GROMACS .gro file of C-alpha atoms in nm:
model
  501
    1UNK     CA    1   7.268  -7.300   3.157
    2UNK     CA    2   7.382  -7.050   3.416
    3UNK     CA    3   7.356  -6.769   3.160
    4UNK     CA    4   6.995  -6.868   3.092
    5UNK     CA    5   6.908  -6.876   3.461
    6UNK     CA    6   7.077  -6.540   3.513
    7UNK     CA    7   6.885  -6.385   3.221
    8UNK     CA    8   6.559  -6.524   3.356
    9UNK     CA    9   6.638  -6.392   3.703
   10UNK     CA   10   6.718  -6.046   3.566
   11UNK     CA   11   6.396  -6.048   3.366
   12UNK     CA   12   6.190  -6.132   3.673
   13UNK     CA   13   6.374  -5.864   3.871
   14UNK     CA   14   6.296  -5.601   3.607
   15UNK     CA   15   5.928  -5.692   3.610
   16UNK     CA   16   5.918  -5.669   3.989
   17UNK     CA   17   6.083  -5.329   3.981
   18UNK     CA   18   5.839  -5.204   3.718
   19UNK     CA   19   5.554  -5.329   3.933
   20UNK     CA   20   5.697  -5.155   4.240
   21UNK     CA   21   5.740  -4.826   4.054
   22UNK     CA   22   5.386  -4.845   3.921
   23UNK     CA   23   5.243  -4.919   4.265
   24UNK     CA   24   5.443  -4.637   4.426
   25UNK     CA   25   5.320  -4.398   4.158
   26UNK     CA   26   4.959  -4.506   4.209
   27UNK     CA   27   4.993  -4.471   4.586
   28UNK     CA   28   5.133  -4.119   4.553
   29UNK     CA   29   4.841  -4.019   4.333
   30UNK     CA   30   4.597  -4.178   4.578
   31UNK     CA   31   4.742  -4.000   4.878
   32UNK     CA   32   4.735  -3.664   4.696
   33UNK     CA   33   4.361  -3.662   4.766
   34UNK     CA   34   4.327  -3.464   5.088
   35UNK     CA   35   4.050  -3.693   5.212
   36UNK     CA   36   4.267  -4.002   5.167
   37UNK     CA   37   4.560  -3.833   5.340
   38UNK     CA   38   4.343  -3.738   5.639
   39UNK     CA   39   4.193  -4.086   5.671
   40UNK     CA   40   4.536  -4.246   5.653
   41UNK     CA   41   4.671  -4.003   5.914
   42UNK     CA   42   4.379  -4.080   6.146
   43UNK     CA   43   4.427  -4.452   6.093
   44UNK     CA   44   4.798  -4.438   6.179
   45UNK     CA   45   4.845  -4.148   6.422
   46UNK     CA   46   4.543  -4.171   6.653
   47UNK     CA   47   4.625  -4.529   6.768
   48UNK     CA   48   4.990  -4.433   6.816
   49UNK     CA   49   4.902  -4.131   7.029
   50UNK     CA   50   4.657  -4.328   7.242
   51UNK     CA   51   4.922  -4.600   7.283
   52UNK     CA   52   5.171  -4.334   7.396
   53UNK     CA   53   4.931  -4.192   7.654
   54UNK     CA   54   4.846  -4.544   7.772
   55UNK     CA   55   5.214  -4.628   7.814
   56UNK     CA   56   5.265  -4.312   8.021
   57UNK     CA   57   4.957  -4.399   8.227
   58UNK     CA   58   5.091  -4.747   8.299
   59UNK     CA   59   5.432  -4.615   8.398
   60UNK     CA   60   5.334  -4.328   8.628
   61UNK     CA   61   4.992  -4.453   8.745
   62UNK     CA   62   4.833  -4.109   8.753
   63UNK     CA   63   4.630  -4.108   8.428
   64UNK     CA   64   4.298  -4.280   8.500
   65UNK     CA   65   4.173  -4.508   8.225
   66UNK     CA   66   3.835  -4.329   8.216
   67UNK     CA   67   4.017  -4.037   8.051
   68UNK     CA   68   4.091  -4.234   7.735
   69UNK     CA   69   3.744  -4.236   7.568
   70UNK     CA   70   3.709  -3.854   7.549
   71UNK     CA   71   4.078  -3.824   7.465
   72UNK     CA   72   4.041  -4.068   7.173
   73UNK     CA   73   3.729  -3.897   7.036
   74UNK     CA   74   3.889  -3.554   7.072
   75UNK     CA   75   4.203  -3.673   6.897
   76UNK     CA   76   3.994  -3.805   6.609
   77UNK     CA   77   3.814  -3.471   6.586
   78UNK     CA   78   4.147  -3.289   6.557
   79UNK     CA   79   4.297  -3.503   6.282
   80UNK     CA   80   3.976  -3.571   6.089
   81UNK     CA   81   3.918  -3.201   6.019
   82UNK     CA   82   4.252  -3.019   6.045
   83UNK     CA   83   4.106  -2.687   5.934
   84UNK     CA   84   3.769  -2.718   6.107
   85UNK     CA   85   3.608  -2.536   6.395
   86UNK     CA   86   3.754  -2.765   6.660
   87UNK     CA   87   4.097  -2.806   6.502
   88UNK     CA   88   4.272  -2.583   6.753
   89UNK     CA   89   4.529  -2.717   7.001
   90UNK     CA   90   4.438  -2.441   7.245
   91UNK     CA   91   4.067  -2.520   7.230
   92UNK     CA   92   4.138  -2.890   7.257
   93UNK     CA   93   4.349  -2.861   7.573
   94UNK     CA   94   4.140  -2.583   7.720
   95UNK     CA   95   3.809  -2.758   7.653
   96UNK     CA   96   3.907  -3.094   7.800
   97UNK     CA   97   4.070  -2.931   8.103
   98UNK     CA   98   3.774  -2.698   8.156
   99UNK     CA   99   3.539  -2.996   8.146
  100UNK     CA  100   3.746  -3.179   8.406
  101UNK     CA  101   3.744  -2.873   8.631
  102UNK     CA  102   3.370  -2.825   8.594
  103UNK     CA  103   3.308  -3.189   8.681
  104UNK     CA  104   3.528  -3.149   8.988
  105UNK     CA  105   3.337  -2.836   9.094
  106UNK     CA  106   3.006  -3.021   9.052
  107UNK     CA  107   3.131  -3.300   9.282
  108UNK     CA  108   3.256  -3.046   9.537
  109UNK     CA  109   2.921  -2.863   9.533
  110UNK     CA  110   2.734  -3.189   9.574
  111UNK     CA  111   2.948  -3.305   9.864
  112UNK     CA  112   2.920  -2.974  10.047
  113UNK     CA  113   2.548  -2.916   9.990
  114UNK     CA  114   2.415  -3.265  10.073
  115UNK     CA  115   2.327  -3.321   9.706
  116UNK     CA  116   2.586  -3.595   9.671
  117UNK     CA  117   2.477  -3.953   9.730
  118UNK     CA  118   2.745  -4.180   9.877
  119UNK     CA  119   2.914  -4.414   9.630
  120UNK     CA  120   2.950  -4.764   9.760
  121UNK     CA  121   3.271  -4.946   9.706
  122UNK     CA  122   3.117  -5.189   9.460
  123UNK     CA  123   2.844  -4.991   9.287
  124UNK     CA  124   2.827  -4.694   9.054
  125UNK     CA  125   2.580  -4.415   9.130
  126UNK     CA  126   2.582  -4.057   9.004
  127UNK     CA  127   2.364  -3.779   9.132
  128UNK     CA  128   2.142  -3.638   8.853
  129UNK     CA  129   2.184  -3.292   9.001
  130UNK     CA  130   2.562  -3.320   8.989
  131UNK     CA  131   2.546  -3.441   8.625
  132UNK     CA  132   2.324  -3.150   8.525
  133UNK     CA  133   2.545  -2.904   8.713
  134UNK     CA  134   2.862  -3.043   8.547
  135UNK     CA  135   2.716  -3.008   8.199
  136UNK     CA  136   2.577  -2.659   8.274
  137UNK     CA  137   2.907  -2.534   8.410
  138UNK     CA  138   3.100  -2.687   8.119
  139UNK     CA  139   2.873  -2.525   7.863
  140UNK     CA  140   2.900  -2.185   8.028
  141UNK     CA  141   3.276  -2.192   8.083
  142UNK     CA  142   3.366  -2.322   7.737
  143UNK     CA  143   3.130  -2.067   7.579
  144UNK     CA  144   3.280  -1.780   7.777
  145UNK     CA  145   3.639  -1.886   7.705
  146UNK     CA  146   3.567  -1.987   7.341
  147UNK     CA  147   3.682  -2.339   7.427
  148UNK     CA  148   3.374  -2.510   7.290
  149UNK     CA  149   3.482  -2.870   7.247
  150UNK     CA  150   3.248  -3.173   7.242
  151UNK     CA  151   3.492  -3.385   7.440
  152UNK     CA  152   3.483  -3.131   7.724
  153UNK     CA  153   3.141  -3.264   7.830
  154UNK     CA  154   3.283  -3.615   7.839
  155UNK     CA  155   3.562  -3.521   8.079
  156UNK     CA  156   3.310  -3.333   8.294
  157UNK     CA  157   3.078  -3.631   8.328
  158UNK     CA  158   3.362  -3.879   8.373
  159UNK     CA  159   3.481  -3.677   8.671
  160UNK     CA  160   3.162  -3.783   8.848
  161UNK     CA  161   3.254  -4.152   8.827
  162UNK     CA  162   3.633  -4.123   8.832
  163UNK     CA  163   3.665  -4.201   9.206
  164UNK     CA  164   3.525  -4.551   9.148
  165UNK     CA  165   3.813  -4.629   8.910
  166UNK     CA  166   4.072  -4.415   9.080
  167UNK     CA  167   4.337  -4.475   9.339
  168UNK     CA  168   4.261  -4.464   9.710
  169UNK     CA  169   4.292  -4.133   9.886
  170UNK     CA  170   4.101  -3.814   9.949
  171UNK     CA  171   3.856  -3.697   9.688
  172UNK     CA  172   4.031  -3.361   9.658
  173UNK     CA  173   4.368  -3.519   9.594
  174UNK     CA  174   4.231  -3.758   9.336
  175UNK     CA  175   4.045  -3.490   9.144
  176UNK     CA  176   4.357  -3.275   9.143
  177UNK     CA  177   4.532  -3.570   8.984
  178UNK     CA  178   4.240  -3.615   8.741
  179UNK     CA  179   4.245  -3.255   8.619
  180UNK     CA  180   4.625  -3.262   8.591
  181UNK     CA  181   4.606  -3.589   8.398
  182UNK     CA  182   4.355  -3.441   8.152
  183UNK     CA  183   4.580  -3.139   8.099
  184UNK     CA  184   4.897  -3.346   8.047
  185UNK     CA  185   4.737  -3.604   7.817
  186UNK     CA  186   4.557  -3.346   7.603
  187UNK     CA  187   4.876  -3.139   7.578
  188UNK     CA  188   5.066  -3.440   7.443
  189UNK     CA  189   4.800  -3.498   7.177
  190UNK     CA  190   4.768  -3.129   7.090
  191UNK     CA  191   5.146  -3.096   7.054
  192UNK     CA  192   5.162  -3.391   6.817
  193UNK     CA  193   4.871  -3.251   6.614
  194UNK     CA  194   5.034  -2.908   6.591
  195UNK     CA  195   5.360  -3.055   6.461
  196UNK     CA  196   5.176  -3.276   6.209
  197UNK     CA  197   4.959  -2.995   6.077
  198UNK     CA  198   5.226  -2.723   6.058
  199UNK     CA  199   5.518  -2.927   5.929
  200UNK     CA  200   5.341  -3.188   5.716
  201UNK     CA  201   4.973  -3.128   5.640
  202UNK     CA  202   5.008  -2.760   5.547
  203UNK     CA  203   5.318  -2.844   5.341
  204UNK     CA  204   5.177  -3.156   5.178
  205UNK     CA  205   5.214  -3.003   4.832
  206UNK     CA  206   5.590  -2.992   4.886
  207UNK     CA  207   5.621  -3.348   5.011
  208UNK     CA  208   5.347  -3.533   4.822
  209UNK     CA  209   5.250  -3.345   4.506
  210UNK     CA  210   5.473  -3.445   4.216
  211UNK     CA  211   5.375  -3.136   4.015
  212UNK     CA  212   5.534  -2.905   4.273
  213UNK     CA  213   5.861  -3.099   4.288
  214UNK     CA  214   5.902  -3.170   3.917
  215UNK     CA  215   5.791  -3.039   3.580
  216UNK     CA  216   6.078  -2.790   3.578
  217UNK     CA  217   6.256  -2.923   3.265
  218UNK     CA  218   6.021  -2.834   2.982
  219UNK     CA  219   6.036  -2.958   2.624
  220UNK     CA  220   5.855  -2.742   2.365
  221UNK     CA  221   5.803  -2.879   2.012
  222UNK     CA  222   5.807  -2.581   1.770
  223UNK     CA  223   5.712  -2.620   1.405
  224UNK     CA  224   5.698  -2.250   1.314
  225UNK     CA  225   5.713  -1.898   1.454
  226UNK     CA  226   5.341  -1.928   1.529
  227UNK     CA  227   5.439  -2.147   1.824
  228UNK     CA  228   5.631  -1.870   2.000
  229UNK     CA  229   5.354  -1.807   2.262
  230UNK     CA  230   5.369  -2.180   2.346
  231UNK     CA  231   5.745  -2.157   2.398
  232UNK     CA  232   5.705  -1.854   2.624
  233UNK     CA  233   5.433  -2.031   2.823
  234UNK     CA  234   5.664  -2.328   2.875
  235UNK     CA  235   5.942  -2.092   2.980
  236UNK     CA  236   5.719  -1.927   3.241
  237UNK     CA  237   5.639  -2.268   3.388
  238UNK     CA  238   6.005  -2.367   3.404
  239UNK     CA  239   6.119  -2.032   3.544
  240UNK     CA  240   5.927  -2.090   3.868
  241UNK     CA  241   6.199  -2.335   3.979
  242UNK     CA  242   6.565  -2.253   4.026
  243UNK     CA  243   6.664  -2.565   3.832
  244UNK     CA  244   6.426  -2.492   3.546
  245UNK     CA  245   6.528  -2.511   3.182
  246UNK     CA  246   6.360  -2.514   2.841
  247UNK     CA  247   6.444  -2.735   2.545
  248UNK     CA  248   6.312  -2.617   2.208
  249UNK     CA  249   6.259  -2.904   1.967
  250UNK     CA  250   6.188  -2.927   1.597
  251UNK     CA  251   6.122  -3.252   1.416
  252UNK     CA  252   6.243  -3.270   1.057
  253UNK     CA  253   5.970  -3.462   0.876
  254UNK     CA  254   5.932  -3.567   0.515
  255UNK     CA  255   5.702  -3.277   0.429
  256UNK     CA  256   5.964  -3.027   0.542
  257UNK     CA  257   6.233  -3.202   0.343
  258UNK     CA  258   6.021  -3.199   0.027
  259UNK     CA  259   5.950  -2.828   0.076
  260UNK     CA  260   6.323  -2.759   0.114
  261UNK     CA  261   6.398  -2.957  -0.203
  262UNK     CA  262   6.161  -2.735  -0.401
  263UNK     CA  263   6.309  -2.412  -0.268
  264UNK     CA  264   6.681  -2.493  -0.281
  265UNK     CA  265   6.882  -2.304  -0.539
  266UNK     CA  266   7.034  -2.525  -0.808
  267UNK     CA  267   7.345  -2.392  -0.992
  268UNK     CA  268   7.300  -2.314  -1.362
  269UNK     CA  269   7.588  -2.543  -1.462
  270UNK     CA  270   7.388  -2.845  -1.356
  271UNK     CA  271   7.597  -2.921  -1.048
  272UNK     CA  272   7.443  -3.049  -0.728
  273UNK     CA  273   7.275  -2.802  -0.492
  274UNK     CA  274   7.510  -2.638  -0.243
  275UNK     CA  275   7.521  -2.809   0.096
  276UNK     CA  276   7.469  -2.604   0.408
  277UNK     CA  277   7.710  -2.823   0.602
  278UNK     CA  278   7.925  -3.025   0.365
  279UNK     CA  279   8.124  -3.202   0.637
  280UNK     CA  280   7.813  -3.321   0.818
  281UNK     CA  281   7.658  -3.442   0.497
  282UNK     CA  282   7.968  -3.634   0.392
  283UNK     CA  283   8.029  -3.783   0.736
  284UNK     CA  284   7.673  -3.883   0.822
  285UNK     CA  285   7.550  -3.945   0.468
  286UNK     CA  286   7.277  -3.684   0.524
  287UNK     CA  287   7.075  -3.582   0.222
  288UNK     CA  288   7.112  -3.226   0.097
  289UNK     CA  289   6.748  -3.138   0.169
  290UNK     CA  290   6.771  -3.270   0.527
  291UNK     CA  291   7.076  -3.058   0.597
  292UNK     CA  292   6.899  -2.753   0.458
  293UNK     CA  293   6.593  -2.810   0.676
  294UNK     CA  294   6.798  -2.881   0.988
  295UNK     CA  295   7.004  -2.566   0.940
  296UNK     CA  296   6.700  -2.345   0.895
  297UNK     CA  297   6.525  -2.502   1.193
  298UNK     CA  298   6.830  -2.467   1.418
  299UNK     CA  299   6.869  -2.099   1.329
  300UNK     CA  300   6.501  -2.033   1.402
  301UNK     CA  301   6.511  -2.216   1.735
  302UNK     CA  302   6.837  -2.051   1.842
  303UNK     CA  303   6.686  -1.707   1.782
  304UNK     CA  304   6.386  -1.802   1.996
  305UNK     CA  305   6.615  -1.948   2.263
  306UNK     CA  306   6.808  -1.621   2.288
  307UNK     CA  307   6.483  -1.430   2.325
  308UNK     CA  308   6.361  -1.659   2.604
  309UNK     CA  309   6.692  -1.643   2.790
  310UNK     CA  310   6.684  -1.264   2.771
  311UNK     CA  311   6.320  -1.213   2.876
  312UNK     CA  312   6.272  -1.499   3.124
  313UNK     CA  313   6.628  -1.560   3.241
  314UNK     CA  314   6.647  -1.940   3.229
  315UNK     CA  315   6.873  -2.173   3.027
  316UNK     CA  316   6.733  -2.268   2.688
  317UNK     CA  317   6.861  -2.550   2.467
  318UNK     CA  318   6.791  -2.632   2.103
  319UNK     CA  319   6.741  -2.979   1.957
  320UNK     CA  320   6.662  -3.078   1.597
  321UNK     CA  321   6.586  -3.444   1.531
  322UNK     CA  322   6.476  -3.654   1.236
  323UNK     CA  323   6.122  -3.780   1.219
  324UNK     CA  324   6.047  -4.138   1.311
  325UNK     CA  325   5.736  -4.337   1.232
  326UNK     CA  326   5.536  -4.132   1.481
  327UNK     CA  327   5.596  -3.762   1.555
  328UNK     CA  328   5.447  -3.778   1.906
  329UNK     CA  329   5.661  -4.080   1.988
  330UNK     CA  330   5.968  -3.891   1.864
  331UNK     CA  331   5.884  -3.598   2.093
  332UNK     CA  332   5.834  -3.823   2.397
  333UNK     CA  333   6.158  -4.008   2.324
  334UNK     CA  334   6.346  -3.679   2.295
  335UNK     CA  335   6.195  -3.563   2.625
  336UNK     CA  336   6.339  -3.866   2.800
  337UNK     CA  337   6.679  -3.827   2.634
  338UNK     CA  338   6.700  -3.458   2.733
  339UNK     CA  339   6.580  -3.530   3.089
  340UNK     CA  340   6.258  -3.329   3.049
  341UNK     CA  341   5.961  -3.413   3.270
  342UNK     CA  342   5.705  -3.186   3.100
  343UNK     CA  343   5.609  -3.138   2.736
  344UNK     CA  344   5.435  -2.814   2.638
  345UNK     CA  345   5.304  -2.853   2.284
  346UNK     CA  346   5.090  -2.631   2.060
  347UNK     CA  347   4.726  -2.733   2.052
  348UNK     CA  348   4.634  -2.890   1.718
  349UNK     CA  349   4.301  -3.001   1.575
  350UNK     CA  350   4.194  -3.211   1.280
  351UNK     CA  351   3.832  -3.234   1.167
  352UNK     CA  352   3.712  -3.061   1.482
  353UNK     CA  353   3.895  -3.295   1.718
  354UNK     CA  354   4.242  -3.340   1.861
  355UNK     CA  355   4.515  -3.408   1.608
  356UNK     CA  356   4.688  -3.748   1.616
  357UNK     CA  357   5.001  -3.569   1.740
  358UNK     CA  358   4.834  -3.429   2.053
  359UNK     CA  359   4.648  -3.754   2.115
  360UNK     CA  360   4.977  -3.940   2.097
  361UNK     CA  361   5.129  -3.708   2.356
  362UNK     CA  362   4.827  -3.755   2.584
  363UNK     CA  363   4.873  -4.131   2.564
  364UNK     CA  364   5.233  -4.101   2.681
  365UNK     CA  365   5.376  -4.136   3.031
  366UNK     CA  366   5.517  -3.782   3.049
  367UNK     CA  367   5.320  -3.483   3.179
  368UNK     CA  368   5.193  -3.282   2.881
  369UNK     CA  369   5.029  -2.944   2.833
  370UNK     CA  370   4.858  -2.860   2.504
  371UNK     CA  371   4.858  -2.480   2.476
  372UNK     CA  372   4.615  -2.287   2.254
  373UNK     CA  373   4.691  -1.920   2.213
  374UNK     CA  374   4.403  -1.681   2.159
  375UNK     CA  375   4.630  -1.378   2.131
  376UNK     CA  376   4.971  -1.425   1.968
  377UNK     CA  377   5.102  -1.109   2.134
  378UNK     CA  378   5.025  -1.226   2.491
  379UNK     CA  379   5.331  -1.354   2.675
  380UNK     CA  380   5.224  -1.294   3.036
  381UNK     CA  381   4.928  -1.447   3.214
  382UNK     CA  382   4.835  -1.262   3.533
  383UNK     CA  383   4.470  -1.368   3.561
  384UNK     CA  384   4.428  -1.744   3.549
  385UNK     CA  385   4.110  -1.952   3.580
  386UNK     CA  386   4.129  -2.320   3.682
  387UNK     CA  387   3.804  -2.520   3.648
  388UNK     CA  388   3.820  -2.855   3.831
  389UNK     CA  389   3.590  -3.157   3.860
  390UNK     CA  390   3.724  -3.262   4.198
  391UNK     CA  391   4.035  -3.330   4.400
  392UNK     CA  392   4.326  -3.528   4.262
  393UNK     CA  393   4.671  -3.508   4.114
  394UNK     CA  394   4.548  -3.345   3.791
  395UNK     CA  395   4.374  -3.067   3.984
  396UNK     CA  396   4.688  -3.012   4.191
  397UNK     CA  397   4.900  -2.993   3.876
  398UNK     CA  398   4.666  -2.738   3.717
  399UNK     CA  399   4.669  -2.517   4.027
  400UNK     CA  400   5.048  -2.544   4.050
  401UNK     CA  401   5.088  -2.443   3.684
  402UNK     CA  402   4.848  -2.152   3.734
  403UNK     CA  403   5.045  -2.036   4.036
  404UNK     CA  404   5.369  -2.050   3.838
  405UNK     CA  405   5.258  -1.848   3.537
  406UNK     CA  406   5.058  -1.594   3.739
  407UNK     CA  407   5.346  -1.521   3.975
  408UNK     CA  408   5.320  -1.345   4.309
  409UNK     CA  409   5.142  -1.044   4.160
  410UNK     CA  410   4.888  -1.249   3.963
  411UNK     CA  411   4.544  -1.379   4.053
  412UNK     CA  412   4.435  -1.742   4.038
  413UNK     CA  413   4.068  -1.843   4.052
  414UNK     CA  414   3.974  -2.206   4.110
  415UNK     CA  415   3.615  -2.295   4.024
  416UNK     CA  416   3.379  -2.590   3.998
  417UNK     CA  417   3.023  -2.630   3.876
  418UNK     CA  418   2.743  -2.809   4.063
  419UNK     CA  419   2.396  -2.932   3.970
  420UNK     CA  420   2.212  -2.828   4.288
  421UNK     CA  421   2.248  -2.629   4.607
  422UNK     CA  422   2.280  -2.948   4.808
  423UNK     CA  423   2.626  -2.995   4.656
  424UNK     CA  424   2.754  -2.647   4.737
  425UNK     CA  425   2.899  -2.713   5.083
  426UNK     CA  426   3.088  -3.022   4.967
  427UNK     CA  427   3.217  -2.834   4.663
  428UNK     CA  428   3.337  -2.543   4.875
  429UNK     CA  429   3.519  -2.785   5.106
  430UNK     CA  430   3.684  -2.954   4.809
  431UNK     CA  431   3.806  -2.624   4.668
  432UNK     CA  432   3.932  -2.513   5.009
  433UNK     CA  433   4.128  -2.838   5.049
  434UNK     CA  434   4.277  -2.793   4.702
  435UNK     CA  435   4.404  -2.437   4.738
  436UNK     CA  436   4.511  -2.436   5.103
  437UNK     CA  437   4.804  -2.666   5.024
  438UNK     CA  438   4.964  -2.403   4.799
  439UNK     CA  439   5.135  -2.079   4.888
  440UNK     CA  440   4.974  -1.753   4.781
  441UNK     CA  441   4.619  -1.625   4.771
  442UNK     CA  442   4.344  -1.787   4.567
  443UNK     CA  443   3.986  -1.714   4.479
  444UNK     CA  444   3.739  -2.005   4.483
  445UNK     CA  445   3.409  -2.000   4.296
  446UNK     CA  446   3.116  -2.243   4.290
  447UNK     CA  447   2.861  -2.203   4.011
  448UNK     CA  448   2.532  -2.376   3.936
  449UNK     CA  449   2.561  -2.310   3.563
  450UNK     CA  450   2.712  -2.559   3.321
  451UNK     CA  451   3.087  -2.547   3.275
  452UNK     CA  452   3.046  -2.431   2.914
  453UNK     CA  453   2.819  -2.142   3.016
  454UNK     CA  454   3.044  -2.045   3.305
  455UNK     CA  455   3.359  -2.034   3.091
  456UNK     CA  456   3.187  -1.845   2.809
  457UNK     CA  457   3.056  -1.585   3.054
  458UNK     CA  458   3.388  -1.533   3.231
  459UNK     CA  459   3.659  -1.588   2.968
  460UNK     CA  460   3.702  -1.216   2.899
  461UNK     CA  461   3.807  -1.156   3.261
  462UNK     CA  462   4.102  -1.396   3.241
  463UNK     CA  463   4.420  -1.425   3.038
  464UNK     CA  464   4.438  -1.803   3.064
  465UNK     CA  465   4.215  -2.099   3.143
  466UNK     CA  466   4.382  -2.422   3.257
  467UNK     CA  467   4.171  -2.737   3.234
  468UNK     CA  468   4.228  -3.111   3.247
  469UNK     CA  469   4.251  -3.345   2.951
  470UNK     CA  470   4.030  -3.603   3.131
  471UNK     CA  471   4.268  -3.882   3.030
  472UNK     CA  472   4.216  -4.038   3.373
  473UNK     CA  473   3.852  -4.112   3.285
  474UNK     CA  474   3.730  -4.431   3.122
  475UNK     CA  475   3.642  -4.444   2.753
  476UNK     CA  476   3.273  -4.489   2.840
  477UNK     CA  477   3.278  -4.182   3.065
  478UNK     CA  478   3.446  -3.973   2.797
  479UNK     CA  479   3.189  -4.093   2.542
  480UNK     CA  480   2.891  -4.001   2.760
  481UNK     CA  481   3.043  -3.667   2.868
  482UNK     CA  482   3.324  -3.545   2.639
  483UNK     CA  483   3.610  -3.351   2.800
  484UNK     CA  484   3.537  -2.985   2.857
  485UNK     CA  485   3.805  -2.861   2.618
  486UNK     CA  486   3.640  -3.053   2.331
  487UNK     CA  487   3.318  -2.857   2.393
  488UNK     CA  488   3.484  -2.516   2.417
  489UNK     CA  489   3.619  -2.372   2.093
  490UNK     CA  490   3.567  -1.997   2.102
  491UNK     CA  491   3.704  -1.871   2.434
  492UNK     CA  492   3.863  -1.527   2.422
  493UNK     CA  493   4.144  -1.623   2.658
  494UNK     CA  494   4.434  -1.865   2.607
  495UNK     CA  495   4.372  -2.228   2.700
  496UNK     CA  496   4.612  -2.485   2.849
  497UNK     CA  497   4.503  -2.851   2.863
  498UNK     CA  498   4.688  -3.062   3.120
  499UNK     CA  499   4.753  -3.436   3.097
  500UNK     CA  500   4.927  -3.624   3.379
  501UNK     CA  501   5.155  -3.895   3.246
   0.00000   0.00000   0.00000
């Protein structure tokens, strides 16, 4: 009875853990979108900062509550557009402080030129002349100092009514406290924004993007010497990380065994064919043909491994396995057993579409790249084109892979295609958000032509095009608009198709 309850408990616990892992994975992919990250940061950080300033105000009794509305709106402006026109800590502090000073000057001018109407103890009245003067001075000062900040006008106008909500005392003393309060409060917010942007937002690819932290153990299935460019491409990806390694894999299938049986030399005396490894065959009951195929495959892979280690300088392992019921499933299983988080496989087609092998890999839960070589002699890719549909983890992975293979001396172009000019500004913002999270220089391009026309017109300028497999789209969406790689068959450059597991 207790064993049954324990087994049931363990089963429930495993399901809960699987659910938690799936939810964490989905959340990480959701937060990789720059827009989602910014909205979440605004939702969490702006209330905390306003709460901090409020707590300070309550404790020292020098920050007037009227300061909080422009401070909150200015804080939102900072975090909502971290790379925008107003996303400058200096402009933020300078603009709000300049507005407070200009409002104070307008009050002083009104009081000393009989333009100021007395403010009764229980009523609120602001001189129109003082309001106009405060806004005029704020506009001129912020323009001259390049401190243009919308919230500056709020602090200027609030200075005109601050005495009603302020503490008793002389007007000069209170406004000195008001300007000092604006400076202190805005400095606190600007300091927090600077830390967030420099140490988190600008490094979000390091902390949030799985493609930049993983995909450094690469498994490459190799069926023949024609797959050597694929192996070198996988090695270039792995070499970008210090812990990178490459595992070359060959799957011994029935067709290979039958071919070996036809080509094995049979002694003239009628004896059995000579075994390549007699001990292994006797111990493991391996058939003669299987041993022959495994030996040949191992020798071929070991020669390629030595070449990769010499040219790229990363560890390279060799694995030869027997075929199961499904070749793609065998490759994915081997990737898990060898601790590989990325599979780089040769691109294969059948009847004008993806082969069952590549489709099986794309249905797996391990990141996969299907590589199609247009030039078997090319083993370096210095000019890389990355067409994207929008932001997301797949786009980040493609840009990361492009950055790895191009290296510091290479050039990476990230492009997208639009239907009309009204989409251009949004597309440019999306591309800017995508590339700014990565180190190095990038070129961004927005084209009004179709993606097929754009790639056909520009493929000769690039060594490699990296595009998505569109496995994150629904079946209906893929039916209406097939993935780009299925519509492009004659590009001059190499092509890498990325699937996120």
